């Protein structure tokens, strides 16, 4: 079974046509990979489907806009994968 | 249809919140200045307007599913196929199904049939945002009444 990161990286690669080998756990989806908000909707759709979750993008965006969180916390891939794992754990609890 | 007002559907005929589906109907006007250019001597309903009709049908479904708490804005279109010509005066059956309601976005699959014939279909993504102001929301509620949108069903769905 692929890791969360492997699944997310494959989704990003396929959705945004980014070479898979350039996508690292420390990559920032926006700053490093250049993914814009519209492309991220496609990625979110694929992630939601793949993991059976609903990523709280509105809440995350609000926290960033309010200065309560940095984009790194949600959009650096290793952090994003941690959030996904947490959502999956909550769903399975 | 009132093309001059960009109103591409006439009436919502069914809304099933459990199945997350919607059906609507529309009649293409017999005459419009649009047909003078598209095309001279061979009037056809433009494909971009058929896509907009699918988006409007889907949009009302998203409004229903989100209980009128968010306004869906057309964001992306995938796998759009314009399968057959639609002529002035024809009656259309439009339908959409919600594929996914995400946080701040939604995805639908929509189609239009002309009689039994599939005219077009597509997958549509919407951004969901709060209504930008009370006037805009009021205008959508007014349009909902015009389209016979079953607003009462939202309380029981």
mmCIF file with all atom_site columns, N, CA and C in Angstrom, chain A residues 15 37-39 41-46 48-49 53-59, chain B residues 70 75-76 78 99-105 107 123 125-130:
data_model
loop_
_atom_site.group_PDB
_atom_site.id
_atom_site.type_symbol
_atom_site.label_atom_id
_atom_site.label_alt_id
_atom_site.label_comp_id
_atom_site.label_asym_id
_atom_site.label_entity_id
_atom_site.label_seq_id
_atom_site.pdbx_PDB_ins_code
_atom_site.Cartn_x
_atom_site.Cartn_y
_atom_site.Cartn_z
_atom_site.occupancy
_atom_site.B_iso_or_equiv
_atom_site.pdbx_formal_charge
_atom_site.auth_seq_id
_atom_site.auth_comp_id
_atom_site.auth_asym_id
_atom_site.auth_atom_id
_atom_site.pdbx_PDB_model_num
ATOM 1   N N  . UNK A 1 15  ? -2.189  15.466 -11.954 1.00 0.00 ? 15  UNK A N  1
ATOM 2   C CA . UNK A 1 15  ? -3.145  16.570 -12.096 1.00 0.00 ? 15  UNK A CA 1
ATOM 3   C C  . UNK A 1 15  ? -2.499  17.800 -12.726 1.00 0.00 ? 15  UNK A C  1
ATOM 4   N N  . UNK A 1 37  ? -4.564  28.141 -7.118  1.00 0.00 ? 37  UNK A N  1
ATOM 5   C CA . UNK A 1 37  ? -5.745  27.730 -6.343  1.00 0.00 ? 37  UNK A CA 1
ATOM 6   C C  . UNK A 1 37  ? -6.698  26.884 -7.178  1.00 0.00 ? 37  UNK A C  1
ATOM 7   N N  . UNK A 1 38  ? -6.769  27.149 -8.469  1.00 0.00 ? 38  UNK A N  1
ATOM 8   C CA . UNK A 1 38  ? -7.681  26.359 -9.310  1.00 0.00 ? 38  UNK A CA 1
ATOM 9   C C  . UNK A 1 38  ? -7.159  24.934 -9.474  1.00 0.00 ? 38  UNK A C  1
ATOM 10  N N  . UNK A 1 39  ? -5.878  24.813 -9.729  1.00 0.00 ? 39  UNK A N  1
ATOM 11  C CA . UNK A 1 39  ? -5.301  23.467 -9.818  1.00 0.00 ? 39  UNK A CA 1
ATOM 12  C C  . UNK A 1 39  ? -5.443  22.738 -8.479  1.00 0.00 ? 39  UNK A C  1
ATOM 13  N N  . UNK A 1 41  ? -7.868  22.878 -6.509  1.00 0.00 ? 41  UNK A N  1
ATOM 14  C CA . UNK A 1 41  ? -9.216  22.295 -6.397  1.00 0.00 ? 41  UNK A CA 1
ATOM 15  C C  . UNK A 1 41  ? -9.232  20.888 -6.987  1.00 0.00 ? 41  UNK A C  1
ATOM 16  N N  . UNK A 1 42  ? -8.578  20.722 -8.138  1.00 0.00 ? 42  UNK A N  1
ATOM 17  C CA . UNK A 1 42  ? -8.492  19.390 -8.754  1.00 0.00 ? 42  UNK A CA 1
ATOM 18  C C  . UNK A 1 42  ? -7.760  18.418 -7.832  1.00 0.00 ? 42  UNK A C  1
ATOM 19  N N  . UNK A 1 43  ? -6.671  18.907 -7.240  1.00 0.00 ? 43  UNK A N  1
ATOM 20  C CA . UNK A 1 43  ? -5.887  18.064 -6.331  1.00 0.00 ? 43  UNK A CA 1
ATOM 21  C C  . UNK A 1 43  ? -6.721  17.702 -5.106  1.00 0.00 ? 43  UNK A C  1
ATOM 22  N N  . UNK A 1 44  ? -7.421  18.689 -4.569  1.00 0.00 ? 44  UNK A N  1
ATOM 23  C CA . UNK A 1 44  ? -8.258  18.431 -3.387  1.00 0.00 ? 44  UNK A CA 1
ATOM 24  C C  . UNK A 1 44  ? -9.340  17.401 -3.702  1.00 0.00 ? 44  UNK A C  1
ATOM 25  N N  . UNK A 1 45  ? -9.932  17.519 -4.878  1.00 0.00 ? 45  UNK A N  1
ATOM 26  C CA . UNK A 1 45  ? -10.966 16.561 -5.291  1.00 0.00 ? 45  UNK A CA 1
ATOM 27  C C  . UNK A 1 45  ? -10.388 15.149 -5.331  1.00 0.00 ? 45  UNK A C  1
ATOM 28  N N  . UNK A 1 46  ? -9.217  15.029 -5.931  1.00 0.00 ? 46  UNK A N  1
ATOM 29  C CA . UNK A 1 46  ? -8.577  13.708 -6.043  1.00 0.00 ? 46  UNK A CA 1
ATOM 30  C C  . UNK A 1 46  ? -8.161  13.174 -4.668  1.00 0.00 ? 46  UNK A C  1
ATOM 31  N N  . UNK A 1 48  ? -9.522  14.048 -1.688  1.00 0.00 ? 48  UNK A N  1
ATOM 32  C CA . UNK A 1 48  ? -10.765 13.718 -0.970  1.00 0.00 ? 48  UNK A CA 1
ATOM 33  C C  . UNK A 1 48  ? -11.276 12.334 -1.389  1.00 0.00 ? 48  UNK A C  1
ATOM 34  N N  . UNK A 1 49  ? -11.269 12.105 -2.708  1.00 0.00 ? 49  UNK A N  1
ATOM 35  C CA . UNK A 1 49  ? -11.767 10.822 -3.223  1.00 0.00 ? 49  UNK A CA 1
ATOM 36  C C  . UNK A 1 49  ? -10.860 9.675  -2.803  1.00 0.00 ? 49  UNK A C  1
ATOM 37  N N  . UNK A 1 53  ? -12.112 11.537 2.487   1.00 0.00 ? 53  UNK A N  1
ATOM 38  C CA . UNK A 1 53  ? -12.167 12.610 3.486   1.00 0.00 ? 53  UNK A CA 1
ATOM 39  C C  . UNK A 1 53  ? -12.677 13.891 2.840   1.00 0.00 ? 53  UNK A C  1
ATOM 40  N N  . UNK A 1 54  ? -12.827 14.918 3.662   1.00 0.00 ? 54  UNK A N  1
ATOM 41  C CA . UNK A 1 54  ? -13.154 16.255 3.161   1.00 0.00 ? 54  UNK A CA 1
ATOM 42  C C  . UNK A 1 54  ? -12.149 17.208 3.795   1.00 0.00 ? 54  UNK A C  1
ATOM 43  N N  . UNK A 1 55  ? -11.102 17.518 3.054   1.00 0.00 ? 55  UNK A N  1
ATOM 44  C CA . UNK A 1 55  ? -10.096 18.433 3.601   1.00 0.00 ? 55  UNK A CA 1
ATOM 45  C C  . UNK A 1 55  ? -10.730 19.796 3.868   1.00 0.00 ? 55  UNK A C  1
ATOM 46  N N  . UNK A 1 56  ? -10.542 20.343 5.063   1.00 0.00 ? 56  UNK A N  1
ATOM 47  C CA . UNK A 1 56  ? -11.199 21.613 5.408   1.00 0.00 ? 56  UNK A CA 1
ATOM 48  C C  . UNK A 1 56  ? -10.471 22.826 4.826   1.00 0.00 ? 56  UNK A C  1
ATOM 49  N N  . UNK A 1 57  ? -10.504 22.929 3.513   1.00 0.00 ? 57  UNK A N  1
ATOM 50  C CA . UNK A 1 57  ? -9.738  23.982 2.838   1.00 0.00 ? 57  UNK A CA 1
ATOM 51  C C  . UNK A 1 57  ? -10.196 25.382 3.236   1.00 0.00 ? 57  UNK A C  1
ATOM 52  N N  . UNK A 1 58  ? -11.512 25.532 3.419   1.00 0.00 ? 58  UNK A N  1
ATOM 53  C CA . UNK A 1 58  ? -12.016 26.864 3.793   1.00 0.00 ? 58  UNK A CA 1
ATOM 54  C C  . UNK A 1 58  ? -11.444 27.276 5.151   1.00 0.00 ? 58  UNK A C  1
ATOM 55  N N  . UNK A 1 59  ? -11.430 26.345 6.073   1.00 0.00 ? 59  UNK A N  1
ATOM 56  C CA . UNK A 1 59  ? -10.899 26.641 7.418   1.00 0.00 ? 59  UNK A CA 1
ATOM 57  C C  . UNK A 1 59  ? -9.401  26.958 7.341   1.00 0.00 ? 59  UNK A C  1
ATOM 58  N N  . UNK B 2 70  ? -23.962 29.007 0.327   1.00 0.00 ? 70  UNK B N  1
ATOM 59  C CA . UNK B 2 70  ? -22.823 29.336 -0.517  1.00 0.00 ? 70  UNK B CA 1
ATOM 60  C C  . UNK B 2 70  ? -23.303 29.600 -1.944  1.00 0.00 ? 70  UNK B C  1
ATOM 61  N N  . UNK B 2 75  ? -15.883 27.254 -12.139 1.00 0.00 ? 75  UNK B N  1
ATOM 62  C CA . UNK B 2 75  ? -14.425 27.335 -12.028 1.00 0.00 ? 75  UNK B CA 1
ATOM 63  C C  . UNK B 2 75  ? -13.698 26.495 -13.076 1.00 0.00 ? 75  UNK B C  1
ATOM 64  N N  . UNK B 2 76  ? -14.249 25.336 -13.391 1.00 0.00 ? 76  UNK B N  1
ATOM 65  C CA . UNK B 2 76  ? -13.535 24.469 -14.337 1.00 0.00 ? 76  UNK B CA 1
ATOM 66  C C  . UNK B 2 76  ? -14.503 23.529 -15.038 1.00 0.00 ? 76  UNK B C  1
ATOM 67  N N  . UNK B 2 78  ? -14.565 19.904 -17.441 1.00 0.00 ? 78  UNK B N  1
ATOM 68  C CA . UNK B 2 78  ? -13.795 18.757 -17.933 1.00 0.00 ? 78  UNK B CA 1
ATOM 69  C C  . UNK B 2 78  ? -14.683 17.869 -18.782 1.00 0.00 ? 78  UNK B C  1
ATOM 70  N N  . UNK B 2 99  ? -21.111 15.056 -7.724  1.00 0.00 ? 99  UNK B N  1
ATOM 71  C CA . UNK B 2 99  ? -20.086 14.019 -7.570  1.00 0.00 ? 99  UNK B CA 1
ATOM 72  C C  . UNK B 2 99  ? -19.371 14.161 -6.237  1.00 0.00 ? 99  UNK B C  1
ATOM 73  N N  . UNK B 2 100 ? -19.185 15.427 -5.804  1.00 0.00 ? 100 UNK B N  1
ATOM 74  C CA . UNK B 2 100 ? -18.472 15.640 -4.545  1.00 0.00 ? 100 UNK B CA 1
ATOM 75  C C  . UNK B 2 100 ? -18.713 17.060 -4.050  1.00 0.00 ? 100 UNK B C  1
ATOM 76  N N  . UNK B 2 101 ? -18.990 17.168 -2.767  1.00 0.00 ? 101 UNK B N  1
ATOM 77  C CA . UNK B 2 101 ? -19.037 18.486 -2.137  1.00 0.00 ? 101 UNK B CA 1
ATOM 78  C C  . UNK B 2 101 ? -17.815 18.585 -1.238  1.00 0.00 ? 101 UNK B C  1
ATOM 79  N N  . UNK B 2 102 ? -16.836 19.362 -1.671  1.00 0.00 ? 102 UNK B N  1
ATOM 80  C CA . UNK B 2 102 ? -15.647 19.551 -0.874  1.00 0.00 ? 102 UNK B CA 1
ATOM 81  C C  . UNK B 2 102 ? -15.767 20.806 -0.030  1.00 0.00 ? 102 UNK B C  1
ATOM 82  N N  . UNK B 2 103 ? -14.674 21.154 0.613   1.00 0.00 ? 103 UNK B N  1
ATOM 83  C CA . UNK B 2 103 ? -14.637 22.378 1.408   1.00 0.00 ? 103 UNK B CA 1
ATOM 84  C C  . UNK B 2 103 ? -14.273 23.536 0.480   1.00 0.00 ? 103 UNK B C  1
ATOM 85  N N  . UNK B 2 104 ? -15.265 24.361 0.159   1.00 0.00 ? 104 UNK B N  1
ATOM 86  C CA . UNK B 2 104 ? -15.023 25.492 -0.723  1.00 0.00 ? 104 UNK B CA 1
ATOM 87  C C  . UNK B 2 104 ? -15.112 25.167 -2.197  1.00 0.00 ? 104 UNK B C  1
ATOM 88  N N  . UNK B 2 105 ? -15.498 23.945 -2.528  1.00 0.00 ? 105 UNK B N  1
ATOM 89  C CA . UNK B 2 105 ? -15.675 23.596 -3.930  1.00 0.00 ? 105 UNK B CA 1
ATOM 90  C C  . UNK B 2 105 ? -16.659 22.444 -4.062  1.00 0.00 ? 105 UNK B C  1
ATOM 91  N N  . UNK B 2 107 ? -18.149 19.464 -7.244  1.00 0.00 ? 107 UNK B N  1
ATOM 92  C CA . UNK B 2 107 ? -17.987 18.913 -8.591  1.00 0.00 ? 107 UNK B CA 1
ATOM 93  C C  . UNK B 2 107 ? -19.274 18.206 -8.978  1.00 0.00 ? 107 UNK B C  1
ATOM 94  N N  . UNK B 2 123 ? -18.250 17.443 -16.928 1.00 0.00 ? 123 UNK B N  1
ATOM 95  C CA . UNK B 2 123 ? -17.992 17.484 -15.480 1.00 0.00 ? 123 UNK B CA 1
ATOM 96  C C  . UNK B 2 123 ? -17.603 18.924 -15.150 1.00 0.00 ? 123 UNK B C  1
ATOM 97  N N  . UNK B 2 125 ? -16.655 21.933 -12.207 1.00 0.00 ? 125 UNK B N  1
ATOM 98  C CA . UNK B 2 125 ? -16.179 22.272 -10.861 1.00 0.00 ? 125 UNK B CA 1
ATOM 99  C C  . UNK B 2 125 ? -16.580 23.705 -10.522 1.00 0.00 ? 125 UNK B C  1
ATOM 100 N N  . UNK B 2 126 ? -17.030 23.898 -9.299  1.00 0.00 ? 126 UNK B N  1
ATOM 101 C CA . UNK B 2 126 ? -17.437 25.214 -8.812  1.00 0.00 ? 126 UNK B CA 1
ATOM 102 C C  . UNK B 2 126 ? -16.606 25.591 -7.585  1.00 0.00 ? 126 UNK B C  1
ATOM 103 N N  . UNK B 2 127 ? -16.291 26.870 -7.476  1.00 0.00 ? 127 UNK B N  1
ATOM 104 C CA . UNK B 2 127 ? -15.823 27.408 -6.204  1.00 0.00 ? 127 UNK B CA 1
ATOM 105 C C  . UNK B 2 127 ? -17.057 27.804 -5.414  1.00 0.00 ? 127 UNK B C  1
ATOM 106 N N  . UNK B 2 128 ? -17.070 27.510 -4.133  1.00 0.00 ? 128 UNK B N  1
ATOM 107 C CA . UNK B 2 128 ? -18.193 27.893 -3.282  1.00 0.00 ? 128 UNK B CA 1
ATOM 108 C C  . UNK B 2 128 ? -17.736 29.017 -2.363  1.00 0.00 ? 128 UNK B C  1
ATOM 109 N N  . UNK B 2 129 ? -18.425 30.129 -2.431  1.00 0.00 ? 129 UNK B N  1
ATOM 110 C CA . UNK B 2 129 ? -18.076 31.254 -1.562  1.00 0.00 ? 129 UNK B CA 1
ATOM 111 C C  . UNK B 2 129 ? -19.341 31.796 -0.918  1.00 0.00 ? 129 UNK B C  1
ATOM 112 N N  . UNK B 2 130 ? -19.157 32.489 0.163   1.00 0.00 ? 130 UNK B N  1
ATOM 113 C CA . UNK B 2 130 ? -20.308 33.117 0.803   1.00 0.00 ? 130 UNK B CA 1
ATOM 114 C C  . UNK B 2 130 ? -20.881 34.163 -0.154  1.00 0.00 ? 130 UNK B C  1
#
